[in-house]
XYZ file of C-alpha atoms in Angstrom:
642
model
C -4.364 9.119 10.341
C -7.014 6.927 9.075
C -8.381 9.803 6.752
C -5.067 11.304 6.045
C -3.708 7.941 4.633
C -6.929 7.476 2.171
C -6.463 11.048 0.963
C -3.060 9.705 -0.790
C -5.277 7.280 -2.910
C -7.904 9.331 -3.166
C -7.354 13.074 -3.803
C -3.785 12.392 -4.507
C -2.711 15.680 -5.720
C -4.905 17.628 -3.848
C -3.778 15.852 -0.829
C -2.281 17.510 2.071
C -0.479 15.125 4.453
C 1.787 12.636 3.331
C 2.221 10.555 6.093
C 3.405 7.080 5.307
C 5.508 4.625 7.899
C 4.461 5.457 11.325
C 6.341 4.543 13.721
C 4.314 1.651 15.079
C 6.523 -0.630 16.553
C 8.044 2.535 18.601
C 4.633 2.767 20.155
C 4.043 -0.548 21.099
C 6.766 -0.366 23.243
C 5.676 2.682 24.839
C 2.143 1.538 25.224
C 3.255 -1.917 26.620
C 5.154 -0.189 29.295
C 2.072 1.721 30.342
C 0.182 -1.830 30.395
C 2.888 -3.136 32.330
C 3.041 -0.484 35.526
C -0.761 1.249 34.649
C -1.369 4.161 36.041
C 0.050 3.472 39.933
C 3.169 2.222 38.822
C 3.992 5.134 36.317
C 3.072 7.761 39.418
C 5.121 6.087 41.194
C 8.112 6.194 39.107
C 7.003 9.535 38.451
C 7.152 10.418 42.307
C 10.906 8.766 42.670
C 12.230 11.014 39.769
C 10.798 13.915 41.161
C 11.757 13.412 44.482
C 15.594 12.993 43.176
C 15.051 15.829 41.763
C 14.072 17.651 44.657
C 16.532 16.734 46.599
C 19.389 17.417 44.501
C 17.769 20.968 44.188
C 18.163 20.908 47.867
C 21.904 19.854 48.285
C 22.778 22.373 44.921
C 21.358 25.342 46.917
C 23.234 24.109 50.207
C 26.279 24.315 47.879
C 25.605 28.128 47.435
C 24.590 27.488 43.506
C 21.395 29.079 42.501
C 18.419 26.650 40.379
C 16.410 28.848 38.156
C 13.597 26.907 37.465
C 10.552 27.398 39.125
C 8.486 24.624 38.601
C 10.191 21.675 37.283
C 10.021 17.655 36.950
C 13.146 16.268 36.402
C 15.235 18.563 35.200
C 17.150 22.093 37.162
C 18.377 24.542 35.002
C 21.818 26.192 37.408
C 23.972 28.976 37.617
C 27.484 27.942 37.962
C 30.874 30.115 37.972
C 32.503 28.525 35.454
C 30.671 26.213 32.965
C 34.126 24.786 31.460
C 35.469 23.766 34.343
C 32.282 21.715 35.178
C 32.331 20.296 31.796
C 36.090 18.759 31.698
C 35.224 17.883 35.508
C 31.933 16.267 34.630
C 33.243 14.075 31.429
C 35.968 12.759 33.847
C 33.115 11.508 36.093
C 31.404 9.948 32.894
C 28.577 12.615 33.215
C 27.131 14.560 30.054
C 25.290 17.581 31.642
C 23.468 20.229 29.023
C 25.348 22.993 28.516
C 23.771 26.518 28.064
C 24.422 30.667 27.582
C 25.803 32.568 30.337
C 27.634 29.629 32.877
C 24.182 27.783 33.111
C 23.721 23.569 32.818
C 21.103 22.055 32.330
C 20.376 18.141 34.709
C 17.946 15.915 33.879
C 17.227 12.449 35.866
C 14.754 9.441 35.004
C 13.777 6.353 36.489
C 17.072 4.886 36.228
C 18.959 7.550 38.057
C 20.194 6.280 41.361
C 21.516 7.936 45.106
C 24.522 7.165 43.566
C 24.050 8.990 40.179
C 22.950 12.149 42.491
C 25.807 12.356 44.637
C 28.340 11.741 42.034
C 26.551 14.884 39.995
C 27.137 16.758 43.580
C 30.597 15.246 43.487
C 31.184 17.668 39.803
C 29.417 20.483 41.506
C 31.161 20.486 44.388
C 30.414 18.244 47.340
C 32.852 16.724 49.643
C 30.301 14.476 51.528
C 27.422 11.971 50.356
C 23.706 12.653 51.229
C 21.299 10.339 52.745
C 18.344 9.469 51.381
C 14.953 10.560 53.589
C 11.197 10.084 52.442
C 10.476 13.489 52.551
C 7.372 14.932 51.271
C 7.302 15.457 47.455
C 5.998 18.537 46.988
C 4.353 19.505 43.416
C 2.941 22.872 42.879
C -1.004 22.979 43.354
C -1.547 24.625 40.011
C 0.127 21.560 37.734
C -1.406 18.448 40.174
C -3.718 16.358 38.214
C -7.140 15.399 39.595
C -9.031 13.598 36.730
C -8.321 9.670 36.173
C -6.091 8.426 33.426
C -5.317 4.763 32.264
C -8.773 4.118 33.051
C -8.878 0.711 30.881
C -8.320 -2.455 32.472
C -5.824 -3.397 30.275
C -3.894 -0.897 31.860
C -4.709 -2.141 35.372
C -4.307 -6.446 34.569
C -1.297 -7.321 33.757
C 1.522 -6.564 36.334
C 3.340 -9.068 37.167
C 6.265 -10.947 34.454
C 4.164 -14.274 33.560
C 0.912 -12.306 33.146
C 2.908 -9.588 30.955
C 4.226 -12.478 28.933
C 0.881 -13.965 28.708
C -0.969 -11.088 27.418
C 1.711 -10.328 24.666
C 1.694 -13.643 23.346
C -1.843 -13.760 23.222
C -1.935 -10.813 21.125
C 0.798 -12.268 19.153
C -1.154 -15.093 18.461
C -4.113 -13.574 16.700
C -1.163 -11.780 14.133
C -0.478 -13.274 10.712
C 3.458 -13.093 10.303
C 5.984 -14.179 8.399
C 6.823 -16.926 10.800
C 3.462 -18.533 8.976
C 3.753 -17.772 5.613
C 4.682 -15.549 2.888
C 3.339 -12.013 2.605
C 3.088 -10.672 -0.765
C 2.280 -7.322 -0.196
C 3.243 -5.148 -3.145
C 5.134 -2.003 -3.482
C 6.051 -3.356 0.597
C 9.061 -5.778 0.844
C 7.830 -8.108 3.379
C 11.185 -10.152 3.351
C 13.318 -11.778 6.012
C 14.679 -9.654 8.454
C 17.514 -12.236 9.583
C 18.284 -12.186 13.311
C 21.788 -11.373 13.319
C 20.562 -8.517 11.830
C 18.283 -7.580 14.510
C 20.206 -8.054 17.230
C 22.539 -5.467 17.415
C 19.368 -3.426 18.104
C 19.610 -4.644 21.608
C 22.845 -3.392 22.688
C 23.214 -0.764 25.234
C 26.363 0.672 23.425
C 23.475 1.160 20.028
C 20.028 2.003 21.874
C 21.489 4.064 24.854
C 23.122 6.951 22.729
C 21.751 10.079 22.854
C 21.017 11.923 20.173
C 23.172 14.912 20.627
C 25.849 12.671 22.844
C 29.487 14.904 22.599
C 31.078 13.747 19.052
C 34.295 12.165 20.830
C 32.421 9.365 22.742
C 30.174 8.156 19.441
C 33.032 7.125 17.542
C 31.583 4.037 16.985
C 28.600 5.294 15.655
C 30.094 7.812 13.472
C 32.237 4.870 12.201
C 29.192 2.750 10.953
C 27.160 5.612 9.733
C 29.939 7.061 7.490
C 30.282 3.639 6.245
C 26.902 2.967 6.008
C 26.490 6.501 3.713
C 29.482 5.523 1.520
C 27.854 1.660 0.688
C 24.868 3.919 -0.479
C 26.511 6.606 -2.162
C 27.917 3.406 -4.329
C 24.481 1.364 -4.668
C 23.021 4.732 -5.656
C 25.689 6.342 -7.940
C 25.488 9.787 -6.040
C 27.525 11.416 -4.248
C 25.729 12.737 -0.903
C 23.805 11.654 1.508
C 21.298 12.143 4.216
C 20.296 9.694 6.720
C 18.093 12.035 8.775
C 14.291 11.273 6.839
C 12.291 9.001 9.716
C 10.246 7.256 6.083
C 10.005 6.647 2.868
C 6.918 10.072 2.964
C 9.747 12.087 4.934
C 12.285 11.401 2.496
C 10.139 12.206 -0.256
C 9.785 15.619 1.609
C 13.311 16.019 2.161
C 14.331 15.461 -1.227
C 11.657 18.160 -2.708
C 12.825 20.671 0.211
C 16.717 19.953 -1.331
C 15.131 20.761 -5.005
C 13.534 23.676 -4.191
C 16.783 25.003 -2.082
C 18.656 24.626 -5.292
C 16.485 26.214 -7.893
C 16.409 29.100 -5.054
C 20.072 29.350 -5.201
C 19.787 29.976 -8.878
C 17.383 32.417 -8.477
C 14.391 30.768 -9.786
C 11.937 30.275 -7.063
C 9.164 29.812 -9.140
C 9.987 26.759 -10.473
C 7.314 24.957 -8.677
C 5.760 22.808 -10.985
C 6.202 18.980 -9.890
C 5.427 16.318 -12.809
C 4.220 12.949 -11.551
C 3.038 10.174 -13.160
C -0.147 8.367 -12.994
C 1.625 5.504 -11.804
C 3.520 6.710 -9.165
C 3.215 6.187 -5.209
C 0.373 7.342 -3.669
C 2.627 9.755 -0.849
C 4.635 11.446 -3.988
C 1.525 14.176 -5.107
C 1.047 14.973 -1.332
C 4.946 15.024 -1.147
C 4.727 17.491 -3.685
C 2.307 19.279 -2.093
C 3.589 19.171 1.001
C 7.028 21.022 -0.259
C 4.915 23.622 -1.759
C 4.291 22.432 -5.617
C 2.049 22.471 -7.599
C 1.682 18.166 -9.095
C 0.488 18.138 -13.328
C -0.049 14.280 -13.239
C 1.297 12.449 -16.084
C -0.914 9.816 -18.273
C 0.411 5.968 -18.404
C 0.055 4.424 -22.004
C -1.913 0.984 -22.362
C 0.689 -0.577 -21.263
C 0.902 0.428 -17.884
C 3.719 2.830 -18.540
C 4.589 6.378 -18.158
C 3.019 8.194 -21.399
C 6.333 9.857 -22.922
C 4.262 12.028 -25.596
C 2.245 13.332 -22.584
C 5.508 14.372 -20.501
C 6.935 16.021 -23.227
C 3.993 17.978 -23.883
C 3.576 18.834 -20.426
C 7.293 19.426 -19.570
C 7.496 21.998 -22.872
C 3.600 23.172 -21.588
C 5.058 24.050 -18.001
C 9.275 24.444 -19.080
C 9.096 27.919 -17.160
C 8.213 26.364 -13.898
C 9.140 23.293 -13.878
C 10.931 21.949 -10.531
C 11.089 18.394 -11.321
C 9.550 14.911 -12.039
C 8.838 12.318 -9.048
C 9.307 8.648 -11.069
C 9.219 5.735 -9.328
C 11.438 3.234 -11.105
C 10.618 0.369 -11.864
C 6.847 1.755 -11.599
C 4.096 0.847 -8.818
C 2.750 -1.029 -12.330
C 5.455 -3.093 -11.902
C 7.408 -2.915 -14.570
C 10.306 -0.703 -15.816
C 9.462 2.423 -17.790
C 11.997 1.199 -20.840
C 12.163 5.050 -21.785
C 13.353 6.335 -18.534
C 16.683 7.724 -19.652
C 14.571 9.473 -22.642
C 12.164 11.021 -19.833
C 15.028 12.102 -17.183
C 16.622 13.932 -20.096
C 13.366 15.681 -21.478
C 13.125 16.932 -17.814
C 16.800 18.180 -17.511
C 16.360 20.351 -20.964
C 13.334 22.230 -19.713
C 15.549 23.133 -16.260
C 13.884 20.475 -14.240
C 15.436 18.210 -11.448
C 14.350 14.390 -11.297
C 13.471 12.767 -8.282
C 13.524 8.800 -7.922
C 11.066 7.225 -5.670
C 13.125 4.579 -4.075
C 10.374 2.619 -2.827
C 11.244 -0.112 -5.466
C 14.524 0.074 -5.392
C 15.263 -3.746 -4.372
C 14.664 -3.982 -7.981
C 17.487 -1.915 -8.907
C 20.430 -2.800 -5.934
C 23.299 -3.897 -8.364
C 22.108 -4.273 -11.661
C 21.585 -0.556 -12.230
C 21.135 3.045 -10.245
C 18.926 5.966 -9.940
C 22.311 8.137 -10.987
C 22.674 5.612 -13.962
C 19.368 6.400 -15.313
C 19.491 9.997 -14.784
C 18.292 11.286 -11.580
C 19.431 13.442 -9.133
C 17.819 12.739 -5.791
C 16.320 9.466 -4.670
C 15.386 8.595 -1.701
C 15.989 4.677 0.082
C 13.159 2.997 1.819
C 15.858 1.197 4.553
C 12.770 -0.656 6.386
C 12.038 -2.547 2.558
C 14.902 -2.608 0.331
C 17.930 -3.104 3.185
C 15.892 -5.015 6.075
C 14.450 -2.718 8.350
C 11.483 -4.892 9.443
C 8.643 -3.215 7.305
C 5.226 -5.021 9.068
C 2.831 -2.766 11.071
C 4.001 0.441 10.310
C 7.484 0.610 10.855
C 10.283 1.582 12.386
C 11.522 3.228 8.895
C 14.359 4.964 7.641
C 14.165 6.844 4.047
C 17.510 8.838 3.761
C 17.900 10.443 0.692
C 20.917 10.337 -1.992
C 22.113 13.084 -4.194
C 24.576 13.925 -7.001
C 26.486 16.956 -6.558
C 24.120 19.444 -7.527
C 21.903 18.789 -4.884
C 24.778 18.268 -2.047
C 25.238 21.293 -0.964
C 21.533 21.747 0.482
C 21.319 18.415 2.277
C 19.167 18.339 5.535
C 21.444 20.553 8.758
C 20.914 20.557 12.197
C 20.724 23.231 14.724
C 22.618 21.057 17.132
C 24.853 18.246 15.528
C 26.463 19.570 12.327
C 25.055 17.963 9.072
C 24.134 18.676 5.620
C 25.794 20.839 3.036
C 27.219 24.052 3.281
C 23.795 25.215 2.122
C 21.590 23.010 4.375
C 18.058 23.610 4.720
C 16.533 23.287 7.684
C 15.989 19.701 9.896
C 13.442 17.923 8.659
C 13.873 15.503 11.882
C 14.581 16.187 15.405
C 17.699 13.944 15.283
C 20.793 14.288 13.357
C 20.523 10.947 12.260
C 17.218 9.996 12.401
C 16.625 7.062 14.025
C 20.270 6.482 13.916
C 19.755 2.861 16.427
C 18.138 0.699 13.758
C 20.547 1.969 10.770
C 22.781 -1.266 12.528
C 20.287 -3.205 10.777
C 20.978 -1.712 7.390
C 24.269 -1.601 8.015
C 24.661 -5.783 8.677
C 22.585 -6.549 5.909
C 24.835 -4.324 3.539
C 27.823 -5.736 5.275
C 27.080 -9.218 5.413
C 25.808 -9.504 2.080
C 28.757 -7.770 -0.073
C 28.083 -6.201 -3.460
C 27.577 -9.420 -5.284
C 24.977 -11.065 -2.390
C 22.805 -7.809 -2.795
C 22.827 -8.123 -6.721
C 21.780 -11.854 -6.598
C 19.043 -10.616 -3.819
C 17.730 -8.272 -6.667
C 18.019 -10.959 -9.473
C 15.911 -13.245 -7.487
C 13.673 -10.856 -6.459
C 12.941 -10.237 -10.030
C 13.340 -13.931 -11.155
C 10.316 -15.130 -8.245
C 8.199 -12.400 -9.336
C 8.349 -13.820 -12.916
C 7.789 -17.202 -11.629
C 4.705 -16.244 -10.043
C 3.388 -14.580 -13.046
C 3.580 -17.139 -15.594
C 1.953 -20.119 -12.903
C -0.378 -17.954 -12.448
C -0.985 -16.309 -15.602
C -2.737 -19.414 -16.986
C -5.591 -18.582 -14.654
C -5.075 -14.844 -14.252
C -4.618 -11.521 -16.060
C -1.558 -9.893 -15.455
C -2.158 -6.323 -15.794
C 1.115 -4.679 -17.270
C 4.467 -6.664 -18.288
C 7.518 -5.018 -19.932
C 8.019 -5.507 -23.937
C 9.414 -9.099 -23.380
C 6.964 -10.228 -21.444
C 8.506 -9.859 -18.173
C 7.293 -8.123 -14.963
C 9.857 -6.548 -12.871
C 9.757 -7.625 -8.824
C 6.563 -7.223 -8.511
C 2.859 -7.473 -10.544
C -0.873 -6.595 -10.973
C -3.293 -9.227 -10.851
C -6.480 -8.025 -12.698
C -9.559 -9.518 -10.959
C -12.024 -7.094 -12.415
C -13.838 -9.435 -14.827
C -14.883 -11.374 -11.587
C -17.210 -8.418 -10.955
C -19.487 -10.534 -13.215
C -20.341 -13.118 -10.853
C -20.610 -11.164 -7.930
C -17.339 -11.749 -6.571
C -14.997 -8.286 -5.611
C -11.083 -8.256 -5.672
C -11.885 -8.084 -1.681
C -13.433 -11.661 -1.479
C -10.257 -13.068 -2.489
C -8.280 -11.079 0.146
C -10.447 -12.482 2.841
C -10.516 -15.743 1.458
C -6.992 -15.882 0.670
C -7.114 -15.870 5.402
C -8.499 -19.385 5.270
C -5.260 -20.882 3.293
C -3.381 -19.069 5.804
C -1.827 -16.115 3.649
C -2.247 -12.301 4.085
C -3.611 -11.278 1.237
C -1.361 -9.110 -1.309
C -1.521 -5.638 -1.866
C -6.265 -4.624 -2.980
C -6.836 -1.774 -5.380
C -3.808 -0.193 -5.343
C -2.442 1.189 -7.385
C -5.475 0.059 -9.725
C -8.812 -0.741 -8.301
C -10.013 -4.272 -8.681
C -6.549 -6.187 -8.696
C -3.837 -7.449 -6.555
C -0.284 -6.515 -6.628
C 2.188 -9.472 -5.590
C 5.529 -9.131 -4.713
C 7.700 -12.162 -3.245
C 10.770 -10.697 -2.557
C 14.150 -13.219 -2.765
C 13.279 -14.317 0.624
C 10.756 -16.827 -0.533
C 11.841 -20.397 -1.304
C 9.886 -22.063 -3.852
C 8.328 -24.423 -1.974
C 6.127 -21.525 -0.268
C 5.763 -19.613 -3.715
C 4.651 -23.350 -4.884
C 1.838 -23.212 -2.131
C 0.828 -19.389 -2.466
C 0.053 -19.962 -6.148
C -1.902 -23.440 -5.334
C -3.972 -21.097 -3.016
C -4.473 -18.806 -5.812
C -5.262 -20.889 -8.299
C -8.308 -23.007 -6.076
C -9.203 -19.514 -5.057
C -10.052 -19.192 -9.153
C -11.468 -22.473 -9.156
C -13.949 -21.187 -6.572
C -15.025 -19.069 -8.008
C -15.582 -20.487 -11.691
C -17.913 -22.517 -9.559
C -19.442 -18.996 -8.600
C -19.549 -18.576 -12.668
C -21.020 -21.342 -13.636
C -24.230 -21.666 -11.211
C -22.853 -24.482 -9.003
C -22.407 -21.919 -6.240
C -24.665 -19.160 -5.373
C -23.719 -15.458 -5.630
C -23.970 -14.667 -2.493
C -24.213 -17.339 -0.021
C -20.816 -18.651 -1.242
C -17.090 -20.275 0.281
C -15.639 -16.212 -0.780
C -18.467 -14.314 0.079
C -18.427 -15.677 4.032
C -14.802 -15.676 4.567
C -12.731 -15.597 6.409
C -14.081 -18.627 8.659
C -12.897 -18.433 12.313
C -12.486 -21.557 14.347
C -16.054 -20.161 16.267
C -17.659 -20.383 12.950
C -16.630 -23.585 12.039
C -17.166 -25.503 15.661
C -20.781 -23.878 16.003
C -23.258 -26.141 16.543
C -25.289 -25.246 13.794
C -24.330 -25.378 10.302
C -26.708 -23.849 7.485
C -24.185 -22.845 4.848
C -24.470 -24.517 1.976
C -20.839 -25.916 1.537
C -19.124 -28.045 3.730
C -16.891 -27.059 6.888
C -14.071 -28.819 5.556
C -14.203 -27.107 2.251
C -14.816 -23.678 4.409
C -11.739 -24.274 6.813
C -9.188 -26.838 5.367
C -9.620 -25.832 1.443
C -6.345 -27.387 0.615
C -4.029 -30.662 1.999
C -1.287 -27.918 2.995
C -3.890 -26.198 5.324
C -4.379 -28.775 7.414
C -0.749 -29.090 8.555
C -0.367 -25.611 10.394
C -4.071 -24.355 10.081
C -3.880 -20.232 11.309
C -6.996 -19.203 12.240
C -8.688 -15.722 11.333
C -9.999 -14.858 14.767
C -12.272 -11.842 13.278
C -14.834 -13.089 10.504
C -16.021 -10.350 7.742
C -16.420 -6.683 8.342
C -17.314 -4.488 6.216
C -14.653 -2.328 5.193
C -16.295 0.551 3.366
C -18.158 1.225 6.437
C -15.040 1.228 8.500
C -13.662 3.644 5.942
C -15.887 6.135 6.278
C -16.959 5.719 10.029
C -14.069 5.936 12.356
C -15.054 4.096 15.012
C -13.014 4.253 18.856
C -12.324 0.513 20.413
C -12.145 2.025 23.901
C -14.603 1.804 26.545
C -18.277 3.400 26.295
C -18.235 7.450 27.153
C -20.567 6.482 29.631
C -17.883 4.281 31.806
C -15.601 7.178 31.832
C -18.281 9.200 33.547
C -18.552 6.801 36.124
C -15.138 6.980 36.987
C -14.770 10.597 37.653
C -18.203 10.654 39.779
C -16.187 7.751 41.649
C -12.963 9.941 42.168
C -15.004 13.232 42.442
């Protein structure tokens, strides 16, 4: 992942995996369970479902029914006389069994499957009496029984009871920079306030205990909020379809592409594969583009940061016979808005090309304008950014995509759950809806908000990224600003002339730890600055004390500049400064602890403390390194169980 995630930055459009939001917080939780039970608990949970299992397999045969699986787990495939009958008898009995060809159902169980559970599932299949549970020998066949170790770690063998669970996740919480400390100004990521009424509905069973292909007649409720939820996006968008199946921002990219190609297929024109995309754009849209099968002609930015319109109309004329489309992100990853974008969305549309809007910025856009407005016809919505999908650590994201009516038609399907156009292509997720349990979120920012709430969330978005720029503009360059002078909701901090004292745009990132901030956004999408984005979350007050660390962070290092600090043993240079650092007995740096630790007044009140000093990150880059134990410990442990 590592390598696959540089390649966007790197090889761009020779890249070959897009992958952007992981789904991080989705694996925490399924890590922290295996902390929680390690290895004996989970084989013993693993043991109960299978021993259900078997003895439902048991009672079904008794019944005269015949299970065709061989070797199973948790789930019996059987032959039954008349599949429709068990179906209208089973949904009486609140049961949802699988149903397959030829009068066969499918029954799965889990951990939270109950005597109970089994002999009402008997009850539907034909039982008159109840069973009684025995602890008779599970049986697994030879072949498929494990024999080396697993879970080997003892993090997976600590922490089993409640307190020492909740002990060990709040220490790791502890050592994590959030937003409950202070702003993060990551750009081109919409770290804002997920609010918890928001959240919440996250936790209920009748949300998070759907399944994905549960019968149509008993998710009413969830068809209810997504069809509203598509409809509120269909508006903010301008278009008039939509697909909430993309997992991320990269999927929906991919989606979008797949829907372009579909339609220039329709009209007989495969070969329209050429994909246009700007210098400027995201650093997932080439390897999109690649992804879908195109080939990406990157388009220059002017001085000015923005997209070069003599160089797309050459190129658009150059390739006019193959052209598929441009990918624009709007307003640009430059941060500001390309002012000729309904001149360059028309230029593509004469030479038979289709234009895709990155959405990635689009909390820039929500009420004041819309991709359809400027001319596109697909875009796709980052839901974990723009509407409140928590965005930190990788996810849980959502990037459905919008369409005019064009593109409709060839929306994502779904071999199980009907979806899509008339002309679907293929899933491009396993689930109808995605990860249809967190659209709630979405949908109560959307709702709670109204039209005019998100449009004054966009105006302030816009208005605090200005702010920032012109405090800090008297002590920084800002890269790239719109003819007026104005950046859009986010900007580009140029720190490259700092190169001339020694000091890298990576110093200030680390030093930035010590005033308690996560730094904003290094090298992307130029090398050697910082983009900033402060969302409308932030209150002043914390913008006020962001740019006060900024600004002594330039003070620092004009002391660099000017010879009263040295090059390289200097306050940037060794940061961050962890509380071990600065309570060590010895002391031979040659600036003071308090200038190292407590830089500024504001510090002092809730100091957060880095506990990792500086690593060197290029290294890093280029040598993935594993965290787990030594090789050597795991060969002890299978001589032990050998």
């Amino acid at each position: 992942m590592a390598l696959q995630t540089r390649e966007q930055h790197i090889r761009r459009e020779k890249a070959t995996s897009n992958i952007c939001t992981a789904q991080v917080l989705l694996s925490v939780m399924a890590s922290m369970y295996a902390v929680y039970h390690g290895p004996e608990g989970l084989k013993k949970i693993a043991g109960r479902i299978h021993g259900l299992t078997q003895m439902l397999e048991k009672e079904i045969v008794a019944l005269g029914l015949k299970q065709v699986n061989k070797n199973y787990f948790d789930t019996l495939k059987v032959a039954v006389a008349d599949s429709k009958a068990i179906r209208e008898k089973a949904e009486k009995a609140e049961l949802n069994f699988r149903y397959l060809e030829n009068n066969h159902i499918g029954i799965s169980l889990d951990e939270t499957t109950s005597l109970k559970d089994v002999e009402n599932i008997l009850s539907v299949l034909g039982a008159t009496s109840s069973i009684k549970a025995s602890k008779a020998e599970i049986k697994w066949p030879g072949s498929l029984i494990r024999t080396s170790s697993f879970l080997t770690h003892p993090v997976f063998n600590t922490h089993h009871s409640e307190h020492e669970m909740l002990r060990y996740i709040k220490r790791l919480e502890n050592k994590d920079l959030s937003m409950v400390h202070s702003m993060i100004s990551l750009g081109s990521c919409t770290m804002k306030l997920n609010a918890t009424a928001e959240m919440i509905p996250v936790t209920w069973p009748e949300l998070g205990q759907i399944h994905p292909f549960a019968p149509a007649d008993q998710t009413l409720g969830y068809k209810e909020m997504i069809t509203n939820l598509e409809n509120w996006l269909k508006e903010i968008t301008g278009f008039t379809g939509v697909s909430l199946q993309p997992n991320s921002g990269a999927q929906g990219e991919y989606a979008g592409l797949m829907v372009i190609r579909a339609y220039h297929e329709n009209r007989n024109e495969p070969h329209r594969n050429i994909s246009l995309i700007p210098a400027s754009a995201h650093g997932t849209n080439p390897a999109s583009a690649v992804m879908a099968g195109m080939d990406v002609v990157v388009v220059k930015s002017d001085a000015e940061g923005k997209i070069d319109v003599a160089d797309l109309k050459a190129k658009a004329e150059q390739y006019k016979d193959k052209l598929a489309c441009l990918m624009v992100t709007y307003p640009s990853t430059h941060g500001v808005f390309e002012e000729s974008i309904v001149e360059i969305c028309e230029t593509i549309h004469t030479q038979g090309g289709l234009v895709y809007m990155d959405g990635a910025n689009m909390n820039a856009q929500v009420g004041l304008t819309s991709p359809a407005n400027i001319g596109a016809d697909v875009c796709h919505l980052n839901l974990h950014k723009t509407f409140c999908i928590p965005h930190g650590g990788g996810g849980p994201g959502m990037g459905p995509i919008c369409v005019n009516d064009k593109l409709k038609p060839f929306l994502p399907g779904h071999a199980v759950v009907k979806t899509g156009g008339e002309k679907a292509i293929t899933a491009i997720s396993s689930a109808p809806w995605g990860s249809a349990s967190i659209l709630v979120i979405s949908y109560a920012y959307i709702a709670m908000m109204g039209s005019e709430g998100l449009t004054n969330a966009t105006k302030m978005a816009i208005f605090n990224a200005n702010y920032i720029k012109e405090q800090l503009s008297k002590h920084f360059k800002i890269l790239y600003t719109g003819t007026n002078g104005r950046c859009a909701h986010e900007m580009i901090v140029d720190c490259r002339d700092f190169k001339k004292a020694g000091i890298e745009v990576e110093d200030i990132a680390k030093r930035l730890m010590d005033y308690g901030f996560h730094a904003p956004t290094v090298s992307f999408p130029v090398a050697g600055t910082l983009m900033i984005e402060p969302t409308e979350s932030e209150p002043k007050k914390e913008m006020d004390r962001f740019i006060e660390a900024l600004i002594e962070i330039r003070n620092e290092i004009r002391e660099v500049e000017e010879g009263k600090a040295d090059k390289e043993e200097n306050v940037l240079k060794h940061a961050p400064h962890t509380a071990a650092v600065i309570t060590a007995d010895e002391w031979t740096l040659p600036y003071s602890r308090q200038k190292a630790a407590y830089p500024l007044a504001f510090v002092k009140e809730a100091k957060f403390w880095p506990t990792v000093s500086r690593v060197d990150n290029a290294y890093g880059d280029r040598n993935l390194m594993c965290s787990c134990l030594p090789i050597e410990e795991y060969s002890k442990a299978e001589e032990t169980t050998a």
